[in-house]
Amino acid sequence: MAEVRYENASRIYPGSEIPAVNELNLDIDDGELLVLVGPSGSGKSTALRMLAGLEFVDQGSVYIGENDVTLSPPQDRDIAMVFQNYALYPSMTVAANMGFALKQQKVPKAERMERVREAARILDLEEYLDRKPKNLSGGQRQRVAMGRAIVRKPQVFLMDEPLSNLDAKLRVQTRTELADLQARLGVTTVYVTHDQVEAMTMGHRVAVLKDGVLQQADRPRTLYSKPVNRFVAGFIGSPAMNLIDTDVTSEGVAIGTLGLTLDPSVSSALTAQDDREVTVGVRPEHLKLSTAGLPGEVTVVEELGSESFVHVTVEHRGEPLVLVVRDAGETTTTRGDIVHVDVAGPTHVFENGGARLGE
Amino acid sequence: MAATASRSEAVKKLQRREAWRRRIPLLPALLFTIVVTQVPFLFSLWYSLTEWKIVPPEPRQFVGVDNYVDLFDSRFFREAVWTSILMTVFAVLLSVILGTLIALLLDRKFFGQGFVRTLLITPFLIMPVVAGLVWKNQMYSATFGVFNWVIEGLGFDRIEFVSRWPLWSIVIVLVWQWTPFMMLIILAGLQGQSASVLEAARVDGASPRATFFQITLPHLRPYLELGVLLGSIYLIQVFDHVAVITGGGPGSTNVPYFVFQRSIGGGWQFGLASAYSIVVVVASIIIATFGLRVLSGLLEGEDPA
Ligand SMILES: Nc1ncnc2c1ncn2[C@@H]1O[C@H](COP(=O)(O)OP(=O)(O)OP(=O)(O)O)[C@@H](O)[C@H]1O
Ligand SMILES: [Mg+2]
């Protein structure tokens, strides 16, 4: 078990000008489950593969525990990896797949079998030990890939979208099992996903990447309540935060006719910057339908059972603007209704360049 | 009870009809195949049961299995069979091994990869007769051959390769021609291997050697089998190389050349020659079937865990 540290680590693919991972600095604690999340092409896989030793680190360094592993080959890093397509060895049985790494370490056969059986028991794979991967279902293959990793008792688990080939229901179930397994084993884990719900539910901390640059690495709640910039604010949370570009007046800011007073920390940051245009962010659950407030017309109602999301088209700066508002599950609002939207919770303000203003 | 019985009856009927619906469109092709491939075979089979010489051409006599009895009594035929086996086995094995090695070298990115690959394939595209002539005159020849030019340059005596090692002279040319074919098949196999499986092996700490023997080789199995099968079927029938390089010199007369010698090559014993060819066909089928079984068995032997 070990901490993991990226220090100014960059990867520039040959033939490309821009780094796929750009000066990444990240500390991962012993036993922590850190989730790397970001849109497609943001460099999540590249960052993970740099840690695995499958991708060359062009600048900076990578540490596992006390060791600088920047130049070590994968086999010297004591890591186990779960691939998106599982990458099981097709010609070997499940047992041989799980025991393969131990066999390479010349672990005696009896002990090897013992550890394979142990892992198979944890993952409920005992009855499949003699099967070939091609005769397993997707979920079972996923578990074999997990088994192959846990048999080794490595310093670090690396997982690249291990659940993305499962159907929605199994994915939700497996993600809980996986988080639970990781907590029990206490192995430091770096987990890549593009699914922000997966990131928020599983990660002890979540690191958001965009274009190879780390935006923010924080506990899920902090990420949600204090996004450091406009990108993180829009990326984390589903449905996404309402982001409205607006002008700053002497009274504060306004969405349409709805005036908002700014937090003193925001106003002081604003005067310091002399910024006249900002982006105001409000999460759907911090807006409400009420009798007073900004009038608008309902265009879509998404009913999810426990809650509904009402899309309201309002007028802002003389143009139509859609706000998403959370409402009760048994809402009576329907398309075409004229409603009023009011703010009922914290708002976020981002300066022109995207950075968060104030607390 | 009666209802289920009639139901299963109905299902069977449906299945039968479905089977025929699929077969009928294939029938013309099947008939054509039978006419083209099986009829000549039946003729050979008939000839093999007759005594048929060019002089006197008639009457042809039905002699039953006499030809076959003669054939297995014939020391020359047994020798030809043995030569065929040696020639095929050595040529196939060597070309598969060499082809695999070259494919492994080519299966990594380097500048001019496509060009090198095309160059390497050319021997396979050369006509067998031409290949035989080129090797006999340009490579092996004691007077004009490249080998002897090198040997002499190094200060040794000239060697008459073809008369000294007739069988090997042929096998080397066959290997030269068939290695590219094997290489192509194996290369296709290597490139069909999932990159992440190889990465998983690296992360699991497998040495390149272990990766090759435990992961790549089992993956290549069907490709190797295909190469061996196609190679054997073709090489067991090799004629041109023998005719051109040694002309059936000692120890290099394989069965096809032997059949030729006994029939239009001067023996004029068509009945007997037909019997030889029938034996070869049957033997090839047996070899192909059993050979593959054995090979599969060898490669399948995976130790669990
Ligand atoms: N082998 C490669 N050669 C060149 N560029 C590459 C290579 N692999 C990835 N890239 C580029 O590096 C960037 C980051 O890719 P990466 O695979 O890390 O993204 P990702 O965040 O994992 O995306 P996804 O969610 O789609 O898997 C992309 O712009 C991609 O085009
Ligand atoms: Mg990826």
Tab-separated table of C-alpha atoms and ligand atoms in Angstrom, chain A residues 11 13-14 16 19-21 38-47 49 55 84 160-161 192-194 209, ligand 1:
chain	number	residue	atom	x	y	z
A	11	ARG	CA	2.796	13.656	-21.603
A	13	TYR	CA	2.395	12.401	-27.717
A	14	PRO	CA	4.859	12.274	-30.590
A	16	SER	CA	1.434	16.490	-31.272
A	19	PRO	CA	0.380	17.966	-24.099
A	20	ALA	CA	-2.293	15.301	-23.548
A	21	VAL	CA	-1.551	15.688	-19.838
A	38	GLY	CA	-13.404	14.729	-17.432
A	39	PRO	CA	-14.881	14.873	-20.896
A	40	SER	CA	-13.650	12.629	-23.693
A	41	GLY	CA	-10.091	13.420	-24.745
A	42	SER	CA	-9.289	15.263	-21.529
A	43	GLY	CA	-6.300	13.023	-20.784
A	44	LYS	CA	-7.734	10.741	-18.080
A	45	SER	CA	-6.510	7.521	-19.655
A	46	THR	CA	-3.182	9.098	-20.463
A	47	ALA	CA	-2.687	10.187	-16.842
A	49	ARG	CA	-1.255	5.026	-18.172
A	55	GLU	CA	2.912	5.770	-21.358
A	84	GLN	CA	-12.055	-0.909	-20.087
A	160	ASP	CA	-9.838	2.728	-16.711
A	161	GLU	CA	-13.616	2.941	-17.103
A	192	VAL	CA	-10.967	6.788	-14.437
A	193	THR	CA	-14.459	7.517	-15.640
A	194	HIS	CA	-16.240	10.030	-17.804
A	209	LEU	CA	-9.424	17.195	-15.945
C	1	LIG	N1	-1.382	7.125	-28.829
C	1	LIG	C1	-1.720	8.425	-28.993
C	1	LIG	N2	-1.049	9.204	-29.893
C	1	LIG	C2	-1.374	10.496	-30.040
C	1	LIG	N3	-2.327	11.124	-29.353
C	1	LIG	C3	-3.019	10.431	-28.448
C	1	LIG	C4	-2.753	9.039	-28.220
C	1	LIG	N4	-3.593	8.594	-27.260
C	1	LIG	C5	-4.348	9.662	-26.907
C	1	LIG	N5	-4.013	10.763	-27.614
C	1	LIG	C6	-4.598	12.106	-27.476
C	1	LIG	O1	-4.397	12.540	-26.159
C	1	LIG	C7	-5.560	13.179	-25.652
C	1	LIG	C8	-6.010	12.513	-24.371
C	1	LIG	O2	-6.415	11.192	-24.650
C	1	LIG	P1	-6.941	10.188	-23.540
C	1	LIG	O3	-7.064	8.866	-24.164
C	1	LIG	O4	-6.084	10.305	-22.343
C	1	LIG	O5	-8.378	10.799	-23.242
C	1	LIG	P2	-9.487	10.273	-22.222
C	1	LIG	O6	-9.693	11.391	-21.256
C	1	LIG	O7	-9.122	8.960	-21.686
C	1	LIG	O8	-10.745	10.201	-23.165
C	1	LIG	P3	-11.905	9.084	-23.226
C	1	LIG	O9	-12.893	9.446	-22.156
C	1	LIG	O10	-12.475	9.295	-24.579
C	1	LIG	O11	-11.274	7.760	-23.021
C	1	LIG	C9	-6.585	13.126	-26.757
C	1	LIG	O12	-6.615	14.378	-27.390
C	1	LIG	C10	-6.094	12.064	-27.683
C	1	LIG	O13	-6.418	12.373	-29.007
